Structures are given as structure tokens and as C-alpha cells.
Amino acid sequence: MIRALRQEDLPDVLNIEAQGYSFPWSESVFLGCFRPDYRLWALEWGQRLSGYAVVAYMVGEAHLLNLCVAPAKQGNGGGRRLLRHLVLEAARDGMSQVLLEVRASNRAAIDLYAAEGFDVIGRRKGYYPAGREREDALVMALPLGR
């Protein structure tokens, strides 16, 4: 089931975030996303939070900022369901496209986004922290209403 993410979900979100990312978002970053121009989605699996997505609506575009599924639940289609849900909601809300950045090394995510119709439209050099170095991000976009 996909539903709106609530602030009381944050302990589970922070746990999943810490498992999923080397450089996780802080609680204060998540709290800052509970605003009228953001959409936050929760993926429940067996009545347990198993993933989430954070989308910012800016100037008629939906910018996917964070999509994460608990490692134990990856590979079961949850990420695809979240992605399809947020795309559908963005279209319903009149957004012209969905944009995102993804680590250039994250082949599984890139493949998922490409399979769902996203195209690479650019590259941001040194966008992500990666230890002592920084990693490039691919910018991907999905036009809505095509």
C-alpha cells in the first residue's frame, strides 16, 4: 500500500535511510520536507513502512529528491510501485515533468528509471559525496502527458 508519509513515520524512515545510503539525510532535512509544495509517500509492506519517496513541486515540475526501499524489501517491485505512484500523482497535479538525480554508479536505479520512461538529460559533476571524493549524478527526466 502507498499512502502519505507522516511525521510519526520518521523513526522508521531514518532507519531505512541509514541502511540505504552511505550519506543519509538527517531528521531535520526530512522535517523540512513537510511543506505544502512537497509530496511525501510511504510504502507499506505487511503494515510496516518499507520505503518512501520525497518529491518537491517547483515551477510546474516534480523533482524526485529521495526514493528509498529498505534493503530487505528491494527487488520485490516496491521501488517501481512508489515511482509509478509519484509519477501518476504529479501528472494529476498538473506537473509538466518529473526530474531526478541519480548516482552515476547506481545501475539498478538507472535501469529502473529508464524502464519507466526516464531519459538522461544531463550530468552534474561532483554532485554526491563519496568519501574523500565526489560522484557525478545523472539528471533524468520524464515528460508527463506525452
CSV table of C-alpha atoms in Angstrom, one decimal:
chain,number,residue,atom,x,y,z
A,1,MET,CA,0.0,0.0,0.0
A,2,ILE,CA,1.2,3.5,-0.7
A,3,ARG,CA,0.0,6.4,1.5
A,4,ALA,CA,1.0,9.9,2.5
A,5,LEU,CA,4.1,9.8,4.7
A,6,ARG,CA,3.6,11.3,8.2
A,7,GLN,CA,6.0,12.9,10.7
A,8,GLU,CA,5.4,10.0,13.1
A,9,ASP,CA,6.9,7.7,10.4
A,10,LEU,CA,10.3,9.5,10.8
A,11,PRO,CA,11.9,6.9,13.1
A,12,ASP,CA,11.3,4.2,10.5
A,13,VAL,CA,12.3,6.5,7.6
A,14,LEU,CA,15.6,7.4,9.3
A,15,ASN,CA,16.3,3.7,9.9
A,16,ILE,CA,15.7,2.8,6.3
A,17,GLU,CA,17.7,5.9,5.2
A,18,ALA,CA,20.7,4.8,7.2
A,19,GLN,CA,20.5,1.3,5.7
A,20,GLY,CA,20.1,2.5,2.2
A,21,TYR,CA,22.7,5.3,1.9
A,22,SER,CA,26.3,6.0,2.8
A,23,PHE,CA,25.4,9.6,3.3
A,24,PRO,CA,21.8,9.6,4.7
A,25,TRP,CA,19.6,12.6,5.2
A,26,SER,CA,19.2,13.9,8.7
A,27,GLU,CA,15.9,14.1,10.6
A,28,SER,CA,15.9,17.9,10.1
A,29,VAL,CA,16.2,17.5,6.4
A,30,PHE,CA,13.1,15.2,6.4
A,31,LEU,CA,11.2,17.6,8.7
A,32,GLY,CA,11.9,20.4,6.3
A,33,CYS,CA,10.1,18.5,3.6
A,34,PHE,CA,6.7,18.5,5.3
A,35,ARG,CA,5.6,21.6,3.3
A,36,PRO,CA,2.6,22.3,1.0
A,37,ASP,CA,4.9,22.2,-2.1
A,38,TYR,CA,6.3,18.7,-1.3
A,39,ARG,CA,4.7,15.3,-1.7
A,40,LEU,CA,5.9,12.6,0.7
A,41,TRP,CA,4.9,9.0,0.1
A,42,ALA,CA,5.2,5.9,2.2
A,43,LEU,CA,5.3,2.3,1.0
A,44,GLU,CA,3.9,-0.2,3.5
A,45,TRP,CA,4.5,-3.9,3.2
A,46,GLY,CA,2.6,-6.0,5.7
A,47,GLN,CA,1.6,-3.0,7.7
A,48,ARG,CA,5.2,-1.9,8.1
A,49,LEU,CA,7.0,1.0,6.5
A,50,SER,CA,9.3,-0.4,3.8
A,51,GLY,CA,10.1,2.6,1.7
A,52,TYR,CA,9.4,6.2,1.0
A,53,ALA,CA,9.6,8.9,-1.7
A,54,VAL,CA,10.1,12.7,-1.3
A,55,VAL,CA,9.1,14.9,-4.2
A,56,ALA,CA,9.3,18.7,-4.4
A,57,TYR,CA,6.9,20.6,-6.7
A,58,MET,CA,8.7,23.6,-8.3
A,59,VAL,CA,7.5,25.8,-11.1
A,60,GLY,CA,5.3,23.1,-12.6
A,61,GLU,CA,7.9,20.3,-12.3
A,62,ALA,CA,8.1,17.5,-9.9
A,63,HIS,CA,11.6,16.9,-8.6
A,64,LEU,CA,12.2,13.5,-7.1
A,65,LEU,CA,14.6,14.2,-4.2
A,66,ASN,CA,14.7,10.8,-2.5
A,67,LEU,CA,13.3,7.4,-3.1
A,68,CYS,CA,14.4,4.5,-0.9
A,69,VAL,CA,13.3,1.0,-0.2
A,70,ALA,CA,14.5,-1.0,2.8
A,71,PRO,CA,17.3,-3.3,1.7
A,72,ALA,CA,15.4,-6.4,2.9
A,73,LYS,CA,12.5,-5.4,0.6
A,74,GLN,CA,14.5,-4.5,-2.5
A,75,GLY,CA,13.9,-6.5,-5.7
A,76,ASN,CA,10.2,-7.0,-5.0
A,77,GLY,CA,8.8,-4.2,-7.1
A,78,GLY,CA,8.3,-1.7,-4.2
A,79,GLY,CA,10.5,1.0,-5.7
A,80,ARG,CA,8.8,0.7,-9.1
A,81,ARG,CA,5.4,1.0,-7.3
A,82,LEU,CA,6.5,4.1,-5.5
A,83,LEU,CA,7.9,5.6,-8.7
A,84,ARG,CA,4.7,4.9,-10.7
A,85,HIS,CA,2.6,6.3,-7.9
A,86,LEU,CA,4.5,9.6,-7.6
A,87,VAL,CA,4.5,10.0,-11.4
A,88,LEU,CA,0.8,9.5,-11.6
A,89,GLU,CA,0.2,11.9,-8.7
A,90,ALA,CA,2.5,14.5,-10.3
A,91,ALA,CA,0.5,14.2,-13.6
A,92,ARG,CA,-2.8,14.6,-11.7
A,93,ASP,CA,-1.4,17.7,-10.0
A,94,GLY,CA,-0.6,19.2,-13.4
A,95,MET,CA,3.2,18.9,-13.3
A,96,SER,CA,4.9,19.0,-16.8
A,97,GLN,CA,7.7,16.5,-16.0
A,98,VAL,CA,9.4,14.6,-13.2
A,99,LEU,CA,13.1,15.3,-12.8
A,100,LEU,CA,15.7,13.4,-10.6
A,101,GLU,CA,19.4,13.0,-10.0
A,102,VAL,CA,20.9,9.5,-9.5
A,103,ARG,CA,24.4,8.5,-8.7
A,104,ALA,CA,26.2,7.6,-12.0
A,105,SER,CA,27.3,4.3,-10.3
A,106,ASN,CA,23.7,3.3,-9.3
A,107,ARG,CA,23.0,0.9,-12.2
A,108,ALA,CA,19.9,-0.6,-10.6
A,109,ALA,CA,18.2,2.7,-10.1
A,110,ILE,CA,19.2,4.0,-13.5
A,111,ASP,CA,17.8,0.9,-15.1
A,112,LEU,CA,14.6,1.2,-13.2
A,113,TYR,CA,14.2,4.9,-14.2
A,114,ALA,CA,15.0,4.1,-17.8
A,115,ALA,CA,12.5,1.2,-17.9
A,116,GLU,CA,9.8,3.6,-16.6
A,117,GLY,CA,10.5,6.1,-19.4
A,118,PHE,CA,13.0,8.5,-17.9
A,119,ASP,CA,15.8,9.8,-20.2
A,120,VAL,CA,19.2,11.1,-19.2
A,121,ILE,CA,19.2,14.8,-20.0
A,122,GLY,CA,22.5,15.9,-18.2
A,123,ARG,CA,25.2,15.2,-15.8
A,124,ARG,CA,26.1,17.1,-12.6
A,125,LYS,CA,29.8,16.8,-11.9
A,126,GLY,CA,30.7,16.0,-8.3
A,127,TYR,CA,27.1,16.2,-7.1
A,128,TYR,CA,27.1,13.4,-4.5
A,129,PRO,CA,29.5,12.9,-1.6
A,130,ALA,CA,31.5,9.7,-1.9
A,131,GLY,CA,34.1,9.5,0.9
A,132,ARG,CA,37.0,11.8,0.1
A,133,GLU,CA,35.9,12.2,-3.5
A,134,ARG,CA,32.6,13.2,-5.0
A,135,GLU,CA,30.5,11.3,-7.5
A,136,ASP,CA,28.7,12.6,-10.6
A,137,ALA,CA,24.9,12.5,-10.9
A,138,LEU,CA,23.0,11.7,-14.0
A,139,VAL,CA,20.0,14.0,-14.4
A,140,MET,CA,17.0,12.1,-15.7
A,141,ALA,CA,13.6,13.4,-16.8
A,142,LEU,CA,10.2,12.0,-17.7
A,143,PRO,CA,7.8,14.4,-19.6
A,144,LEU,CA,4.2,14.0,-18.4
A,145,GLY,CA,1.3,13.9,-20.7
A,146,ARG,CA,3.1,12.7,-23.8
